[in-house]
Amino acid sequence: ECFSSFYSDSVLLSTLKAPSFFGLAKVDNKVLGYVFSTVVLDEANIDRIAVKKEYRNQKIATKLLIELENRLKDKGVKKILCNTADQIYLVKKMGLEPVCNFTLNIFNSYDLNVFKELGVKNATLSCELSLSKIKDINKCINTNILVYGRLPLMVTENCIIKNAGKCINFKGNYSLTDKTGHTFPVICH
């Protein structure tokens, strides 16, 4: 499917607190679709767009994106961070500059060339690259690296702690251990 799964009402309401732009498609107080976007300086990120399954193929997402485009341009946005390859096409159609996010997993010169051919001028390299691998890449477009202490490895719609029957209202230290014995912290919001 081309759209994200639809957030539950509680997740949707909690997400409303953060975005710089929130667009909502409603009929008779029934939410049909939405789009979230955050803006920093002249760059935006389309955090999420979704349309309920039964309302797809009715141009709802198109209308949401047109409204988003107008709002972002009014705010002086010139670039949009693309989390998926299909967003590059949408961003170019809006007349804005696509910037590849680290989620596109750019690992080598070939990847950068592919995105250059798609019209991308800036890209963030994969967080999994070592410094020596980054140095080896032929940088045919502007590149960025993300330096961060801990990267979120997984985001879930449903709380795994609550589903395990151990939720105590975001208190306590939780972790997941993979099959190799590595332990990863679970952070509840």
PDB file of C-alpha atoms in Angstrom:
ATOM      1  CA  GLU A   1       0.000   0.000   0.000  1.00  0.00           C
ATOM      2  CA  CYS A   2       1.168   3.500  -0.714  1.00  0.00           C
ATOM      3  CA  PHE A   3      -0.017   5.128   2.514  1.00  0.00           C
ATOM      4  CA  SER A   4       0.958   4.649   6.115  1.00  0.00           C
ATOM      5  CA  SER A   5      -1.354   2.783   8.426  1.00  0.00           C
ATOM      6  CA  PHE A   6      -3.896   5.118   9.952  1.00  0.00           C
ATOM      7  CA  TYR A   7      -3.148   6.332  13.495  1.00  0.00           C
ATOM      8  CA  SER A   8      -5.611   5.579  16.273  1.00  0.00           C
ATOM      9  CA  ASP A   9      -7.478   8.631  17.667  1.00  0.00           C
ATOM     10  CA  SER A  10      -5.264   8.771  20.773  1.00  0.00           C
ATOM     11  CA  VAL A  11      -2.010   8.652  18.777  1.00  0.00           C
ATOM     12  CA  LEU A  12      -3.386  11.210  16.336  1.00  0.00           C
ATOM     13  CA  LEU A  13      -4.281  13.627  19.156  1.00  0.00           C
ATOM     14  CA  SER A  14      -0.893  13.243  20.872  1.00  0.00           C
ATOM     15  CA  THR A  15       0.913  13.905  17.574  1.00  0.00           C
ATOM     16  CA  LEU A  16      -0.946  17.191  17.098  1.00  0.00           C
ATOM     17  CA  LYS A  17       1.231  18.806  19.774  1.00  0.00           C
ATOM     18  CA  ALA A  18       4.457  18.719  17.739  1.00  0.00           C
ATOM     19  CA  PRO A  19       4.073  19.515  14.030  1.00  0.00           C
ATOM     20  CA  SER A  20       4.621  22.885  12.397  1.00  0.00           C
ATOM     21  CA  PHE A  21       1.797  22.044   9.981  1.00  0.00           C
ATOM     22  CA  PHE A  22      -1.112  19.697  10.387  1.00  0.00           C
ATOM     23  CA  GLY A  23      -3.678  19.185   7.630  1.00  0.00           C
ATOM     24  CA  LEU A  24      -6.886  17.295   8.214  1.00  0.00           C
ATOM     25  CA  ALA A  25      -9.481  15.994   5.740  1.00  0.00           C
ATOM     26  CA  LYS A  26     -12.868  15.643   7.441  1.00  0.00           C
ATOM     27  CA  VAL A  27     -16.495  15.070   6.480  1.00  0.00           C
ATOM     28  CA  ASP A  28     -19.191  15.422   9.147  1.00  0.00           C
ATOM     29  CA  ASN A  29     -16.574  15.368  11.942  1.00  0.00           C
ATOM     30  CA  LYS A  30     -15.167  12.086  10.596  1.00  0.00           C
ATOM     31  CA  VAL A  31     -11.420  12.139   9.889  1.00  0.00           C
ATOM     32  CA  LEU A  32     -10.663  10.750   6.420  1.00  0.00           C
ATOM     33  CA  GLY A  33      -6.978  11.635   6.160  1.00  0.00           C
ATOM     34  CA  TYR A  34      -4.211  13.850   7.472  1.00  0.00           C
ATOM     35  CA  VAL A  35      -0.702  15.143   6.860  1.00  0.00           C
ATOM     36  CA  PHE A  36       1.943  16.268   9.389  1.00  0.00           C
ATOM     37  CA  SER A  37       4.976  18.359   8.572  1.00  0.00           C
ATOM     38  CA  THR A  38       7.681  19.958  10.703  1.00  0.00           C
ATOM     39  CA  VAL A  39       9.636  23.003   9.550  1.00  0.00           C
ATOM     40  CA  VAL A  40      13.139  24.105  10.521  1.00  0.00           C
ATOM     41  CA  LEU A  41      14.428  27.261   8.817  1.00  0.00           C
ATOM     42  CA  ASP A  42      13.790  26.797   5.063  1.00  0.00           C
ATOM     43  CA  GLU A  43      13.506  23.010   5.190  1.00  0.00           C
ATOM     44  CA  ALA A  44      10.497  20.817   5.994  1.00  0.00           C
ATOM     45  CA  ASN A  45       9.896  17.162   6.667  1.00  0.00           C
ATOM     46  CA  ILE A  46       6.690  15.378   5.700  1.00  0.00           C
ATOM     47  CA  ASP A  47       6.401  13.382   8.889  1.00  0.00           C
ATOM     48  CA  ARG A  48       3.313  11.427   7.924  1.00  0.00           C
ATOM     49  CA  ILE A  49       0.489  11.315   5.414  1.00  0.00           C
ATOM     50  CA  ALA A  50      -2.351   8.843   5.634  1.00  0.00           C
ATOM     51  CA  VAL A  51      -5.842   8.285   4.265  1.00  0.00           C
ATOM     52  CA  LYS A  52      -8.243   5.718   5.688  1.00  0.00           C
ATOM     53  CA  LYS A  53      -8.414   2.692   3.429  1.00  0.00           C
ATOM     54  CA  GLU A  54     -12.086   3.110   2.536  1.00  0.00           C
ATOM     55  CA  TYR A  55     -11.490   6.712   1.342  1.00  0.00           C
ATOM     56  CA  ARG A  56      -8.453   6.137  -0.865  1.00  0.00           C
ATOM     57  CA  ASN A  57      -8.480   6.847  -4.615  1.00  0.00           C
ATOM     58  CA  GLN A  58     -10.676   9.907  -4.068  1.00  0.00           C
ATOM     59  CA  LYS A  59      -7.889  12.530  -4.390  1.00  0.00           C
ATOM     60  CA  ILE A  60      -7.892  13.197  -0.612  1.00  0.00           C
ATOM     61  CA  ALA A  61      -4.101  12.810  -0.340  1.00  0.00           C
ATOM     62  CA  THR A  62      -3.650  15.057  -3.388  1.00  0.00           C
ATOM     63  CA  LYS A  63      -5.745  17.785  -1.758  1.00  0.00           C
ATOM     64  CA  LEU A  64      -3.812  17.420   1.504  1.00  0.00           C
ATOM     65  CA  LEU A  65      -0.498  17.718  -0.352  1.00  0.00           C
ATOM     66  CA  ILE A  66      -1.666  20.798  -2.292  1.00  0.00           C
ATOM     67  CA  GLU A  67      -2.655  22.473   0.984  1.00  0.00           C
ATOM     68  CA  LEU A  68       0.678  21.432   2.518  1.00  0.00           C
ATOM     69  CA  GLU A  69       2.553  22.847  -0.487  1.00  0.00           C
ATOM     70  CA  ASN A  70       0.767  26.198  -0.171  1.00  0.00           C
ATOM     71  CA  ARG A  71       1.400  26.438   3.581  1.00  0.00           C
ATOM     72  CA  LEU A  72       5.065  25.476   3.283  1.00  0.00           C
ATOM     73  CA  LYS A  73       5.724  27.960   0.499  1.00  0.00           C
ATOM     74  CA  ASP A  74       4.003  30.673   2.597  1.00  0.00           C
ATOM     75  CA  LYS A  75       6.500  29.864   5.386  1.00  0.00           C
ATOM     76  CA  GLY A  76       9.431  30.252   2.984  1.00  0.00           C
ATOM     77  CA  VAL A  77      10.244  26.539   2.758  1.00  0.00           C
ATOM     78  CA  LYS A  78      12.466  25.710  -0.207  1.00  0.00           C
ATOM     79  CA  LYS A  79      13.518  22.126   0.590  1.00  0.00           C
ATOM     80  CA  ILE A  80      11.753  19.018   1.863  1.00  0.00           C
ATOM     81  CA  LEU A  81      13.519  16.143   3.573  1.00  0.00           C
ATOM     82  CA  CYS A  82      12.475  12.945   1.796  1.00  0.00           C
ATOM     83  CA  ASN A  83      12.208   9.801   3.906  1.00  0.00           C
ATOM     84  CA  THR A  84      11.254   7.530   1.007  1.00  0.00           C
ATOM     85  CA  ALA A  85      12.151   7.538  -2.697  1.00  0.00           C
ATOM     86  CA  ASP A  86       8.547   8.181  -3.774  1.00  0.00           C
ATOM     87  CA  GLN A  87       8.548  11.461  -1.838  1.00  0.00           C
ATOM     88  CA  ILE A  88      11.244  12.792  -4.196  1.00  0.00           C
ATOM     89  CA  TYR A  89       8.725  12.774  -7.051  1.00  0.00           C
ATOM     90  CA  LEU A  90       6.059  14.468  -4.917  1.00  0.00           C
ATOM     91  CA  VAL A  91       8.461  17.163  -3.705  1.00  0.00           C
ATOM     92  CA  LYS A  92       9.678  17.927  -7.233  1.00  0.00           C
ATOM     93  CA  LYS A  93       6.050  18.114  -8.395  1.00  0.00           C
ATOM     94  CA  MET A  94       5.494  20.744  -5.653  1.00  0.00           C
ATOM     95  CA  GLY A  95       8.328  22.793  -7.123  1.00  0.00           C
ATOM     96  CA  LEU A  96      10.499  22.346  -4.033  1.00  0.00           C
ATOM     97  CA  GLU A  97      13.972  20.852  -3.668  1.00  0.00           C
ATOM     98  CA  PRO A  98      14.119  17.238  -2.408  1.00  0.00           C
ATOM     99  CA  VAL A  99      16.776  16.385   0.192  1.00  0.00           C
ATOM    100  CA  CYS A 100      17.455  12.694   0.895  1.00  0.00           C
ATOM    101  CA  ASN A 101      17.137  11.728   4.556  1.00  0.00           C
ATOM    102  CA  PHE A 102      19.261   9.045   6.230  1.00  0.00           C
ATOM    103  CA  THR A 103      16.243   6.698   6.001  1.00  0.00           C
ATOM    104  CA  LEU A 104      17.022   6.206   2.296  1.00  0.00           C
ATOM    105  CA  ASN A 105      20.130   4.230   3.358  1.00  0.00           C
ATOM    106  CA  ILE A 106      22.672   5.761   0.995  1.00  0.00           C
ATOM    107  CA  PHE A 107      25.722   3.518   1.338  1.00  0.00           C
ATOM    108  CA  ASN A 108      27.897   4.213  -1.702  1.00  0.00           C
ATOM    109  CA  SER A 109      28.710   6.323  -4.767  1.00  0.00           C
ATOM    110  CA  TYR A 110      26.245   4.375  -6.901  1.00  0.00           C
ATOM    111  CA  ASP A 111      23.378   5.313  -4.561  1.00  0.00           C
ATOM    112  CA  LEU A 112      24.363   8.991  -4.683  1.00  0.00           C
ATOM    113  CA  ASN A 113      24.484   8.905  -8.498  1.00  0.00           C
ATOM    114  CA  VAL A 114      20.988   7.407  -8.676  1.00  0.00           C
ATOM    115  CA  PHE A 115      19.618  10.214  -6.498  1.00  0.00           C
ATOM    116  CA  LYS A 116      21.568  12.811  -8.511  1.00  0.00           C
ATOM    117  CA  GLU A 117      19.866  11.504 -11.680  1.00  0.00           C
ATOM    118  CA  LEU A 118      16.518  11.971  -9.891  1.00  0.00           C
ATOM    119  CA  GLY A 119      17.371  15.648  -9.390  1.00  0.00           C
ATOM    120  CA  VAL A 120      18.533  15.517  -5.767  1.00  0.00           C
ATOM    121  CA  LYS A 121      21.260  18.012  -4.805  1.00  0.00           C
ATOM    122  CA  ASN A 122      21.652  17.140  -1.097  1.00  0.00           C
ATOM    123  CA  ALA A 123      21.628  13.798   0.719  1.00  0.00           C
ATOM    124  CA  THR A 124      22.287  12.445   4.190  1.00  0.00           C
ATOM    125  CA  LEU A 125      24.412   9.298   4.154  1.00  0.00           C
ATOM    126  CA  SER A 126      23.422   6.161   6.039  1.00  0.00           C
ATOM    127  CA  CYS A 127      24.111   6.239   9.767  1.00  0.00           C
ATOM    128  CA  GLU A 128      25.589   2.759   9.498  1.00  0.00           C
ATOM    129  CA  LEU A 129      28.633   3.902   7.516  1.00  0.00           C
ATOM    130  CA  SER A 130      32.048   4.038   9.129  1.00  0.00           C
ATOM    131  CA  LEU A 131      34.210   7.123   8.686  1.00  0.00           C
ATOM    132  CA  SER A 132      36.519   5.235   6.292  1.00  0.00           C
ATOM    133  CA  LYS A 133      33.536   4.178   4.122  1.00  0.00           C
ATOM    134  CA  ILE A 134      32.254   7.774   4.076  1.00  0.00           C
ATOM    135  CA  LYS A 135      35.682   8.951   2.867  1.00  0.00           C
ATOM    136  CA  ASP A 136      35.601   6.384   0.007  1.00  0.00           C
ATOM    137  CA  ILE A 137      32.315   7.649  -1.443  1.00  0.00           C
ATOM    138  CA  ASN A 138      32.521   9.839  -4.560  1.00  0.00           C
ATOM    139  CA  LYS A 139      30.367  12.757  -3.460  1.00  0.00           C
ATOM    140  CA  CYS A 140      28.736  13.911  -6.705  1.00  0.00           C
ATOM    141  CA  ILE A 141      26.145  15.902  -4.706  1.00  0.00           C
ATOM    142  CA  ASN A 142      26.286  17.652  -1.326  1.00  0.00           C
ATOM    143  CA  THR A 143      26.329  15.108   1.475  1.00  0.00           C
ATOM    144  CA  ASN A 144      25.559  15.239   5.169  1.00  0.00           C
ATOM    145  CA  ILE A 145      26.187  12.832   7.988  1.00  0.00           C
ATOM    146  CA  LEU A 146      24.094  12.441  11.087  1.00  0.00           C
ATOM    147  CA  VAL A 147      26.038  12.341  14.332  1.00  0.00           C
ATOM    148  CA  TYR A 148      23.882  11.146  17.156  1.00  0.00           C
ATOM    149  CA  GLY A 149      24.293   9.244  20.393  1.00  0.00           C
ATOM    150  CA  ARG A 150      21.432   6.800  19.914  1.00  0.00           C
ATOM    151  CA  LEU A 151      19.258   6.309  16.869  1.00  0.00           C
ATOM    152  CA  PRO A 152      15.696   5.058  17.174  1.00  0.00           C
ATOM    153  CA  LEU A 153      15.795   1.547  15.755  1.00  0.00           C
ATOM    154  CA  MET A 154      12.089   0.881  15.919  1.00  0.00           C
ATOM    155  CA  VAL A 155       8.951   2.952  16.361  1.00  0.00           C
ATOM    156  CA  THR A 156       5.742   1.125  17.191  1.00  0.00           C
ATOM    157  CA  GLU A 157       2.146   2.305  17.119  1.00  0.00           C
ATOM    158  CA  ASN A 158       1.229   0.026  20.014  1.00  0.00           C
ATOM    159  CA  CYS A 159       3.198   0.050  23.246  1.00  0.00           C
ATOM    160  CA  ILE A 160       5.114  -3.196  23.613  1.00  0.00           C
ATOM    161  CA  ILE A 161       5.347  -2.705  27.382  1.00  0.00           C
ATOM    162  CA  LYS A 162       1.587  -2.219  27.727  1.00  0.00           C
ATOM    163  CA  ASN A 163       0.928  -5.222  25.468  1.00  0.00           C
ATOM    164  CA  ALA A 164       3.168  -7.318  27.727  1.00  0.00           C
ATOM    165  CA  GLY A 165       1.038  -6.238  30.716  1.00  0.00           C
ATOM    166  CA  LYS A 166       3.931  -4.388  32.393  1.00  0.00           C
ATOM    167  CA  CYS A 167       2.962  -0.744  31.830  1.00  0.00           C
ATOM    168  CA  ILE A 168       3.175   1.525  34.850  1.00  0.00           C
ATOM    169  CA  ASN A 169       2.482   4.871  33.136  1.00  0.00           C
ATOM    170  CA  PHE A 170       5.883   5.440  31.526  1.00  0.00           C
ATOM    171  CA  LYS A 171       7.823   4.684  34.714  1.00  0.00           C
ATOM    172  CA  GLY A 172      10.566   2.136  34.929  1.00  0.00           C
ATOM    173  CA  ASN A 173      13.432   0.976  32.761  1.00  0.00           C
ATOM    174  CA  TYR A 174      12.562  -1.402  29.964  1.00  0.00           C
ATOM    175  CA  SER A 175      14.657  -3.062  27.308  1.00  0.00           C
ATOM    176  CA  LEU A 176      14.559  -5.584  24.482  1.00  0.00           C
ATOM    177  CA  THR A 177      17.285  -8.163  23.963  1.00  0.00           C
ATOM    178  CA  ASP A 178      17.957  -9.536  20.497  1.00  0.00           C
ATOM    179  CA  LYS A 179      19.085 -13.063  19.632  1.00  0.00           C
ATOM    180  CA  THR A 180      22.755 -12.049  19.830  1.00  0.00           C
ATOM    181  CA  GLY A 181      22.361 -10.803  23.400  1.00  0.00           C
ATOM    182  CA  HIS A 182      22.478  -7.067  22.622  1.00  0.00           C
ATOM    183  CA  THR A 183      20.138  -5.053  24.820  1.00  0.00           C
ATOM    184  CA  PHE A 184      18.227  -2.019  23.534  1.00  0.00           C
ATOM    185  CA  PRO A 185      16.392   0.467  25.769  1.00  0.00           C
ATOM    186  CA  VAL A 186      12.624   0.946  25.312  1.00  0.00           C
ATOM    187  CA  ILE A 187      11.528   4.525  25.742  1.00  0.00           C
ATOM    188  CA  CYS A 188       7.835   5.214  26.297  1.00  0.00           C
ATOM    189  CA  HIS A 189       6.177   8.484  25.325  1.00  0.00           C
TER     190      HIS A 189
END
